[in-house]
mmCIF file of C-alpha atoms in Angstrom:
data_model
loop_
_atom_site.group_PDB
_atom_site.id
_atom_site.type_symbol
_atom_site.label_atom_id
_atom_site.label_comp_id
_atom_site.label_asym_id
_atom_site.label_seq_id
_atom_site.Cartn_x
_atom_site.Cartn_y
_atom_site.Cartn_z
ATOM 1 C CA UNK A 1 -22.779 24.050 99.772
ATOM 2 C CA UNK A 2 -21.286 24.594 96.541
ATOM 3 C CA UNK A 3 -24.249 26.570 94.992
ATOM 4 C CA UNK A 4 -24.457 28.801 98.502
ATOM 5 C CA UNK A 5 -20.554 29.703 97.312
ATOM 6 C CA UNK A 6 -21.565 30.298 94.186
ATOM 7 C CA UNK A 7 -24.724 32.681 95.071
ATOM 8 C CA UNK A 8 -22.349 34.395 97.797
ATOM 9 C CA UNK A 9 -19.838 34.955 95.056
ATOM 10 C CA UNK A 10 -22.349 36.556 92.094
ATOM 11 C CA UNK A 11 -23.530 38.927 95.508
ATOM 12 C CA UNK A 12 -20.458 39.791 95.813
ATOM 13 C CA UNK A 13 -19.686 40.297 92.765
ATOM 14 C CA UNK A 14 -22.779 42.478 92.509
ATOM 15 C CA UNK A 15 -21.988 44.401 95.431
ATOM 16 C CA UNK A 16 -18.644 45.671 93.526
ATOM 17 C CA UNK A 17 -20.224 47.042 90.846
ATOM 18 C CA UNK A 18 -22.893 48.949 91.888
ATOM 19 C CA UNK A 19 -20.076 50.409 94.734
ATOM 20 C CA UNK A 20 -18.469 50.968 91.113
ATOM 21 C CA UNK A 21 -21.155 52.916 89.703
ATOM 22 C CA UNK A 22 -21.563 54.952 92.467
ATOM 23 C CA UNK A 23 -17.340 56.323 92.545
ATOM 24 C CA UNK A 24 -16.298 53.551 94.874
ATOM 25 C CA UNK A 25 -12.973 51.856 93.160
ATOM 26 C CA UNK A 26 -12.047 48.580 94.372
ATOM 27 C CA UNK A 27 -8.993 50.149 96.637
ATOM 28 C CA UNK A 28 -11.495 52.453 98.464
ATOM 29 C CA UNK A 29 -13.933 49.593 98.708
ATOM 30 C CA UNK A 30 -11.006 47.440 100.706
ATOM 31 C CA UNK A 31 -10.098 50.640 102.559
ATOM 32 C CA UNK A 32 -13.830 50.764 103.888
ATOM 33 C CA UNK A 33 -13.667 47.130 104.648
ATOM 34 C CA UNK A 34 -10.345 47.619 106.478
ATOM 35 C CA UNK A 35 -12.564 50.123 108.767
ATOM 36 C CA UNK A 36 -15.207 47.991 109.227
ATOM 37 C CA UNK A 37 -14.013 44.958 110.005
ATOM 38 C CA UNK A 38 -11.415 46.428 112.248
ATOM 39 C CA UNK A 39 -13.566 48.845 114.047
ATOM 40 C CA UNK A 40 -16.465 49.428 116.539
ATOM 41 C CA UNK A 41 -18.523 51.752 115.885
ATOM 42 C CA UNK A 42 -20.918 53.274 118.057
ATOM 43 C CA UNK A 43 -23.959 55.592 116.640
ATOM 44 C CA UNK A 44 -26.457 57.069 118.616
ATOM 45 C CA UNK A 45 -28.494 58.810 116.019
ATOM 46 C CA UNK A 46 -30.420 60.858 117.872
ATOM 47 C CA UNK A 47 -29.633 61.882 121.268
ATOM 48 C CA UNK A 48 -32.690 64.100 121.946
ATOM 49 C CA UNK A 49 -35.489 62.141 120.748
ATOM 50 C CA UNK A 50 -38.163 63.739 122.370
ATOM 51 C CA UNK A 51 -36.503 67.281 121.137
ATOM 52 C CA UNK A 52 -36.376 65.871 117.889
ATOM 53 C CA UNK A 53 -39.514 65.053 117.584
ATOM 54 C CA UNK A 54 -41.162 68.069 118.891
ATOM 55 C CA UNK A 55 -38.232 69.871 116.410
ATOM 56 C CA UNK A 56 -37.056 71.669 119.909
ATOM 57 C CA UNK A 57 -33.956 72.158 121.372
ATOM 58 C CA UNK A 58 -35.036 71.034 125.115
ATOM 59 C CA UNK A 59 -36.080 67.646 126.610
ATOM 60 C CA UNK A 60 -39.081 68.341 128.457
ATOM 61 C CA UNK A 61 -38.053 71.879 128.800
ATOM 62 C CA UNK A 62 -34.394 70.946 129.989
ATOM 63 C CA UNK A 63 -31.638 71.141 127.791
ATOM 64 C CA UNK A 64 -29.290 67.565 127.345
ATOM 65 C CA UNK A 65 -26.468 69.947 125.950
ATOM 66 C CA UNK A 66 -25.533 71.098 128.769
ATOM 67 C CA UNK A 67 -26.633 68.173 131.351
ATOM 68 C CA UNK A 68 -23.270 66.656 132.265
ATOM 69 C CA UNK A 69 -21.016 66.644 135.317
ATOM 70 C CA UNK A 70 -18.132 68.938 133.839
ATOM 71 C CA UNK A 71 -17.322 72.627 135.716
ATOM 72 C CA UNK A 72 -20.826 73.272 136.767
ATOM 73 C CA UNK A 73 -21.233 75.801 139.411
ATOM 74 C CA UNK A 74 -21.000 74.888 142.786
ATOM 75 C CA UNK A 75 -24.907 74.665 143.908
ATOM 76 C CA UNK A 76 -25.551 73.245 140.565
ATOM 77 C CA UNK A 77 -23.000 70.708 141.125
ATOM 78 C CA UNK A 78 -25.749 67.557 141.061
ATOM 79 C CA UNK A 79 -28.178 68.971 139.084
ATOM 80 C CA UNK A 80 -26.809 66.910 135.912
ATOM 81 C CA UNK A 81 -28.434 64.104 134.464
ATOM 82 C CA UNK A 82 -31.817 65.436 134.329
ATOM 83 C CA UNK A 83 -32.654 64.129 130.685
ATOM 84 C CA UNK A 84 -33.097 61.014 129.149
ATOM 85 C CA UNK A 85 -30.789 62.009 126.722
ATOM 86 C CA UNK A 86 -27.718 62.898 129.333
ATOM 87 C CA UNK A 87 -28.246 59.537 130.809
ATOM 88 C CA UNK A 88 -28.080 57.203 127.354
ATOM 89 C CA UNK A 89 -25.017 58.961 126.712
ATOM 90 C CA UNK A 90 -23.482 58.132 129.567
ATOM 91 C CA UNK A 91 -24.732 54.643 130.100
ATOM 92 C CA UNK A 92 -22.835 54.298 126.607
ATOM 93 C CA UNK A 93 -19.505 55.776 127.561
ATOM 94 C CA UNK A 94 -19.850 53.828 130.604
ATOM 95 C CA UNK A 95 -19.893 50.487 128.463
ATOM 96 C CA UNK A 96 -17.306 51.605 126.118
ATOM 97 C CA UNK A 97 -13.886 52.805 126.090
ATOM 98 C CA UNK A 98 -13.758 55.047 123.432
ATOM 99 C CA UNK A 99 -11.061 56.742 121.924
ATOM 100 C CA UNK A 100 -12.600 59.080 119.159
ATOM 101 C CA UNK A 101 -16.050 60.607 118.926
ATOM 102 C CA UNK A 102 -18.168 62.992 117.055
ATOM 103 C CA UNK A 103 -21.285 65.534 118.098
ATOM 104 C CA UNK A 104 -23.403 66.834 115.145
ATOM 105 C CA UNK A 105 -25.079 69.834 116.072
ATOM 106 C CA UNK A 106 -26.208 72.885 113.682
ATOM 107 C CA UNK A 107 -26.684 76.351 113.866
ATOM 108 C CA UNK A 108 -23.230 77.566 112.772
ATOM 109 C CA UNK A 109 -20.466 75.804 110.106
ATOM 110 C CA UNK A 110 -17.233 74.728 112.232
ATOM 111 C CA UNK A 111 -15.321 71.612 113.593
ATOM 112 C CA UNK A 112 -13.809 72.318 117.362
ATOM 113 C CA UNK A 113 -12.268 70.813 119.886
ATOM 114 C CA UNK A 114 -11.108 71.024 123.933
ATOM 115 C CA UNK A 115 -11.848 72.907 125.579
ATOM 116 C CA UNK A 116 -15.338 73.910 125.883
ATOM 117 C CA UNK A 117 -15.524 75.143 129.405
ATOM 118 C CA UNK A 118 -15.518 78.633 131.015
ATOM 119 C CA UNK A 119 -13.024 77.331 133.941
ATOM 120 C CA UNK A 120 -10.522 76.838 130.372
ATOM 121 C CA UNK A 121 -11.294 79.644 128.468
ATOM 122 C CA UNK A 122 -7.753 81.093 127.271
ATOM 123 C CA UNK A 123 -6.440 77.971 128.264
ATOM 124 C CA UNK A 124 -5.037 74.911 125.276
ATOM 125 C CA UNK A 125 -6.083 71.691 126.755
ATOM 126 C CA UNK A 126 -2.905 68.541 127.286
ATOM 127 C CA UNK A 127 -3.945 67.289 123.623
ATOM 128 C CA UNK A 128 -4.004 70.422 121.984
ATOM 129 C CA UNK A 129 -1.469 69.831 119.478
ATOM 130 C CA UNK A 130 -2.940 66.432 118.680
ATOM 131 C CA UNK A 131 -6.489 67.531 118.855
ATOM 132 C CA UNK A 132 -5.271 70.112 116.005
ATOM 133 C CA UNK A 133 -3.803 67.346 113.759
ATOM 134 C CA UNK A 134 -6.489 65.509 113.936
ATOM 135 C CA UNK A 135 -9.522 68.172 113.302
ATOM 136 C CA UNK A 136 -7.380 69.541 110.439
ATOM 137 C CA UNK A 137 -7.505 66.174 108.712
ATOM 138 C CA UNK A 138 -11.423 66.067 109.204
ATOM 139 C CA UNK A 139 -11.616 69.316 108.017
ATOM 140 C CA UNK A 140 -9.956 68.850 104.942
ATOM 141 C CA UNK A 141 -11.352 65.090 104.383
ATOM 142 C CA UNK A 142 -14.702 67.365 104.778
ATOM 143 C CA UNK A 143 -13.999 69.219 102.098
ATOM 144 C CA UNK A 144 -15.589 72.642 100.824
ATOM 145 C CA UNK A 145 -18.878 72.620 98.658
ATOM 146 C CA UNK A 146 -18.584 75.427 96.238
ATOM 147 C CA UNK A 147 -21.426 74.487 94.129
ATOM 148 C CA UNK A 148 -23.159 75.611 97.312
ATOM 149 C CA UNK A 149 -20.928 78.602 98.326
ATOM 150 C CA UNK A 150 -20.265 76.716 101.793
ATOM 151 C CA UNK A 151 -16.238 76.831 102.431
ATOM 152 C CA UNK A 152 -14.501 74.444 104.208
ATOM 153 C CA UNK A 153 -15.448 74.103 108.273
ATOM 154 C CA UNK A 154 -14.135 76.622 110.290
ATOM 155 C CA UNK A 155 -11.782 75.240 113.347
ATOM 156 C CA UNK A 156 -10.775 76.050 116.782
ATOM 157 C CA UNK A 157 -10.905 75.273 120.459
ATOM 158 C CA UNK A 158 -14.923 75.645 121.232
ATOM 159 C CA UNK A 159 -14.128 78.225 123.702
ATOM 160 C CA UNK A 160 -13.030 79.958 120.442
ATOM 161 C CA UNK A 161 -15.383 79.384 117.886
ATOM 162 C CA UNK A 162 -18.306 77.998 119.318
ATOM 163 C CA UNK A 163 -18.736 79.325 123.153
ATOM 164 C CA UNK A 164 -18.722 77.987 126.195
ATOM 165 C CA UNK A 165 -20.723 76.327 128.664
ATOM 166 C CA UNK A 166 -21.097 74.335 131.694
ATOM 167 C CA UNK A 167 -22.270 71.093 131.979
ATOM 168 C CA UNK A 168 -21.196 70.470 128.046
ATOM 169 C CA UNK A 169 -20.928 66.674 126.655
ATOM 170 C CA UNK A 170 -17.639 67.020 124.631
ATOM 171 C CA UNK A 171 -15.570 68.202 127.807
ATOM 172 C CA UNK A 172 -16.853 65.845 129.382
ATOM 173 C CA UNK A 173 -16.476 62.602 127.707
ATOM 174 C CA UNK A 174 -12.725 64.160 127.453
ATOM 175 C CA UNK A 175 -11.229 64.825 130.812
ATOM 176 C CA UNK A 176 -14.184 63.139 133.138
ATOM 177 C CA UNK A 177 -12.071 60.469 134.218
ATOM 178 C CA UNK A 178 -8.622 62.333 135.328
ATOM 179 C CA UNK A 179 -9.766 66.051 135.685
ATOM 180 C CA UNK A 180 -11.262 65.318 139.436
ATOM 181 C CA UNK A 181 -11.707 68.925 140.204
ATOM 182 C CA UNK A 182 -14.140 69.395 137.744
ATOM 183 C CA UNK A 183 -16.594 66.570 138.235
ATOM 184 C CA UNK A 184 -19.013 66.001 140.766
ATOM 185 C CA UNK A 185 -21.875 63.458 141.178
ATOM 186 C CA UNK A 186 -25.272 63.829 139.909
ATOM 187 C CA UNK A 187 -28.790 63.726 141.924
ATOM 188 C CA UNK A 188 -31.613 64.248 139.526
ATOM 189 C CA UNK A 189 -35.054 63.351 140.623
ATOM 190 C CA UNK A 190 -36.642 63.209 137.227
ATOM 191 C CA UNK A 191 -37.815 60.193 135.403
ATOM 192 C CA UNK A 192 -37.603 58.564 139.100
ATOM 193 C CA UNK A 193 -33.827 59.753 139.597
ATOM 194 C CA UNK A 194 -30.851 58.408 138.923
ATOM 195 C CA UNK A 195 -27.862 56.591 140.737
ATOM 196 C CA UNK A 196 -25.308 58.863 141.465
ATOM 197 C CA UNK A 197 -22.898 55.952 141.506
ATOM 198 C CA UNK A 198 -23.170 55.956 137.688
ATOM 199 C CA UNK A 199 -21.609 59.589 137.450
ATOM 200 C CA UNK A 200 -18.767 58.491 139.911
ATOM 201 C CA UNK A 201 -16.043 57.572 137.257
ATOM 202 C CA UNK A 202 -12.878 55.670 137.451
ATOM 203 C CA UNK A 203 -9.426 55.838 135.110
ATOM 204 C CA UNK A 204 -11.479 53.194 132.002
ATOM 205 C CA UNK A 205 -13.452 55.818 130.525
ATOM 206 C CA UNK A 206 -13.765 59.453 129.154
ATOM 207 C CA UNK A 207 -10.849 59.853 127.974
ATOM 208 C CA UNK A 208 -11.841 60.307 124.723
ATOM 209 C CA UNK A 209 -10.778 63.063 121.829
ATOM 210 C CA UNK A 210 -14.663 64.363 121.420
ATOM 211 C CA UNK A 211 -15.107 67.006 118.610
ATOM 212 C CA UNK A 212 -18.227 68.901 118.053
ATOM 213 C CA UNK A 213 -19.425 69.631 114.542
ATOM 214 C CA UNK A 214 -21.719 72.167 113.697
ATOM 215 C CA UNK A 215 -22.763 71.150 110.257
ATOM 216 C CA UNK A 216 -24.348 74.641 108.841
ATOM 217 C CA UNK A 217 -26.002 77.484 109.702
ATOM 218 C CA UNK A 218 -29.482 76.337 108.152
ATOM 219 C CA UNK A 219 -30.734 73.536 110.882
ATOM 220 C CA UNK A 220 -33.415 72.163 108.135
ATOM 221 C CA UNK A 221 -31.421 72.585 105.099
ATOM 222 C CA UNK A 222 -33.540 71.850 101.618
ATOM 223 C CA UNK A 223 -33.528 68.265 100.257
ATOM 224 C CA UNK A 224 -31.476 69.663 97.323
ATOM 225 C CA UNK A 225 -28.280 70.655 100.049
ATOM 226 C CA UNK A 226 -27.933 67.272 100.998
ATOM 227 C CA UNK A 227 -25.927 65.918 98.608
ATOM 228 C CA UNK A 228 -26.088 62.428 96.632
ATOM 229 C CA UNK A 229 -24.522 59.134 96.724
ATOM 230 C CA UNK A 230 -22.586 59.500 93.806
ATOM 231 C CA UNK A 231 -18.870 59.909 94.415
ATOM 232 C CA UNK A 232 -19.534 60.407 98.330
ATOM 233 C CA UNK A 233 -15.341 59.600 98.868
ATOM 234 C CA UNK A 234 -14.973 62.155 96.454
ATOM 235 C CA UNK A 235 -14.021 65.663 98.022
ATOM 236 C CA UNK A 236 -14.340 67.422 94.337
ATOM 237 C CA UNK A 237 -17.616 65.446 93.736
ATOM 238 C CA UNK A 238 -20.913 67.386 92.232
ATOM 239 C CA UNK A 239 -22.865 65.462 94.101
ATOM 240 C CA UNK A 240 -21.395 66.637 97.230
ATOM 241 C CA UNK A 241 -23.140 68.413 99.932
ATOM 242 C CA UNK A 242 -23.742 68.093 103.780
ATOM 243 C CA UNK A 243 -24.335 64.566 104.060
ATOM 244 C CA UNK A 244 -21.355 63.419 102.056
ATOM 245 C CA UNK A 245 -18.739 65.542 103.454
ATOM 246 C CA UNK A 246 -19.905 64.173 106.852
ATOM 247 C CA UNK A 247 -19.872 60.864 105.907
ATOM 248 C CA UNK A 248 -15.859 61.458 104.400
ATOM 249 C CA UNK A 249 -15.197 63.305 108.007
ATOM 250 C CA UNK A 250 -16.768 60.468 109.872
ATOM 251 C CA UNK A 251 -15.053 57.616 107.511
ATOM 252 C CA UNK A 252 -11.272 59.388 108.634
ATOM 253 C CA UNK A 253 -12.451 59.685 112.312
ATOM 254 C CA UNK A 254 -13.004 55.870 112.262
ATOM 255 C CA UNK A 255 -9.568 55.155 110.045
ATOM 256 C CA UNK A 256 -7.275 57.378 112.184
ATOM 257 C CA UNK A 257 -8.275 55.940 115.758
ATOM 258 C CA UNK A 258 -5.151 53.483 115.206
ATOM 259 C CA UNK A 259 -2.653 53.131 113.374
ATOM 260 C CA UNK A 260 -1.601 50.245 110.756
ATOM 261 C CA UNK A 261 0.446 49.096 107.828
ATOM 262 C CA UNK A 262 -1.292 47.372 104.777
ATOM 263 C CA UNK A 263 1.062 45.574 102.719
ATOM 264 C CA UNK A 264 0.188 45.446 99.324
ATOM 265 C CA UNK A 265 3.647 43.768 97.249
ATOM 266 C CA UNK A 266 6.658 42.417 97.985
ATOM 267 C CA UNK A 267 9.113 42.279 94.695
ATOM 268 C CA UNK A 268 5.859 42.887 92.355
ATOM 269 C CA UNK A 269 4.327 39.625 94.129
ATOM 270 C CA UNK A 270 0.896 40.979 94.677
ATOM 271 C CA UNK A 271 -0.725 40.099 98.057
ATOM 272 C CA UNK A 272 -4.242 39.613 99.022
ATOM 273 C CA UNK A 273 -5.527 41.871 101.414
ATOM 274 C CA UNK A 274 -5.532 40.797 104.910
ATOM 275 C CA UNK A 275 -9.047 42.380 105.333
ATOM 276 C CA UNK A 276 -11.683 40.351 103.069
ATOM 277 C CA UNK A 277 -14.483 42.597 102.031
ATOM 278 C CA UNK A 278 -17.978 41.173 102.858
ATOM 279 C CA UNK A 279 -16.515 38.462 105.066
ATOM 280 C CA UNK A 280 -19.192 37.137 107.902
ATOM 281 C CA UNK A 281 -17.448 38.750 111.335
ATOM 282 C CA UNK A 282 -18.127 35.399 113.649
ATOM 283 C CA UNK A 283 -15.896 36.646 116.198
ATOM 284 C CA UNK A 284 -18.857 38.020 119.005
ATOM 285 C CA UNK A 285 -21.235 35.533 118.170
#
């Protein structure tokens, strides 16, 4: 037992410096921890696969983007839930409760927010204020990337900057739950249908604050755009580019979803961290 300690120690210990080397300073290394350990995060890393894979925008010739049950039109009121996509979305949002959430997208260089759907256009949605606070922080977090003439994300309600449509994912995971009016079943008969009683939703999910990013205007950006892994925390860093800044925005999405206090002293008595980095999380097992 003694030598496992002493092997989990030099790992470590190991682990430290090469998070070193690459920018991360041991008080950004126990603010990631802090995030980690006292977090759950959810990625689905690629929604479309089938799109993906074919590099189109359309599942089967249907498009997930706007597949939802949020202000469609009245005779297109069940046809939601048509893709494979639409549905592991929302067999995830049905499991969870979340609170914050990010879209990646491309095609255009901005950060927005509620609403997205023609029934709100000219309209501020309940959270606007909030919604505001908290997409300003992601921008800046974000950062510019002047070494690749790229300025800082561009922000605004969606109905603003982006456009609007019916049947969109981010208004949806917002206001399905309490905007009634808005939401009606679904009745595909693709892929063997689907039970409308999973688009039936109660007051313990969407609710959440869902912002779309749309990370540049170039959808397959060259390898050299990317960015490095050098300094990633860094908003000033060369080695920024659109993988890093993503990575910061996605970092202060996770730390801002609650609040806390981290005590570091008390009458220069240093404390040790409540959160220990690299700790084994036994809790679910």
């Amino acid at each position: 037992m003694q030598e496992d300690w002493k092997v989990q120690v030099d790992e470590a210990e190991d682990c430290r410096e090469k998070l070193r080397d690459r920018g991360v300073d041991d008080g950004m290394r126990q603010w990631l921890a802090r995030i980690v350990s006292t977090r759950r995060i959810v990625i689905l890393p690629t929604a479309n696969a089938l799109g993906y894979y074919r590099n189109e925008r359309e599942e089967s010739g249907m498009d997930p983007n706007n597949d939802f049950p949020y202000d469609k039109k009245s005779k297109e009121s069940g046809n939601c839930m048509i893709t494979v996509a639409a549905r592991t979305i929302n067999e995830i949002f049905r499991d969870h409760m979340f609170q914050l959430a990010i879209t990646f997208h491309s095609g255009s260089s901005s950060v927005t927010y509620e609403w997205g759907a023609p029934h709100y256009e000219g309209q501020l949605s309940p959270d606007d204020e909030a919604l505001k606070q908290l997409v300003s922080g992601y921008v800046r977090y974000g950062g510019a990337i002047p070494q690749m003439d790229i300025d800082e994300y561009e922000m605004g309600t969606m109905n603003d900057v982006v456009y609007s449509v019916r049947g969109g994912m981010e208004d949806w995971a917002y206001a399905g739950s309490w905007d009634k009016e808005r939401v009606k079943p679904c009745h595909p008969e693709t892929y063997g249908g689907y039970d409308e009683s999973k688009t039936i939703y109660d007051d313990a999910t969407l609710r959440v604050f869902n912002t779309l990013v749309e990370t540049g205007k170039e959808k397959s950006p060259s390898t050299d755009r990317l960015g490095t892994d050098q300094d990633v925390l860094n908003i000033d860093s060369a080695g920024s580019g659109h993988i890093p800044r993503n990575i910061r925005l996605s970092i202060l999405m996770a730390d801002v979803v609650q609040p806390y206090v981290a005590v570091r002293h008390v009458n220069d008595v240093q404390l040790e961290d409540d959160i220990v980095p690299l700790r084994e999380n036994t809790d679910r097992l």
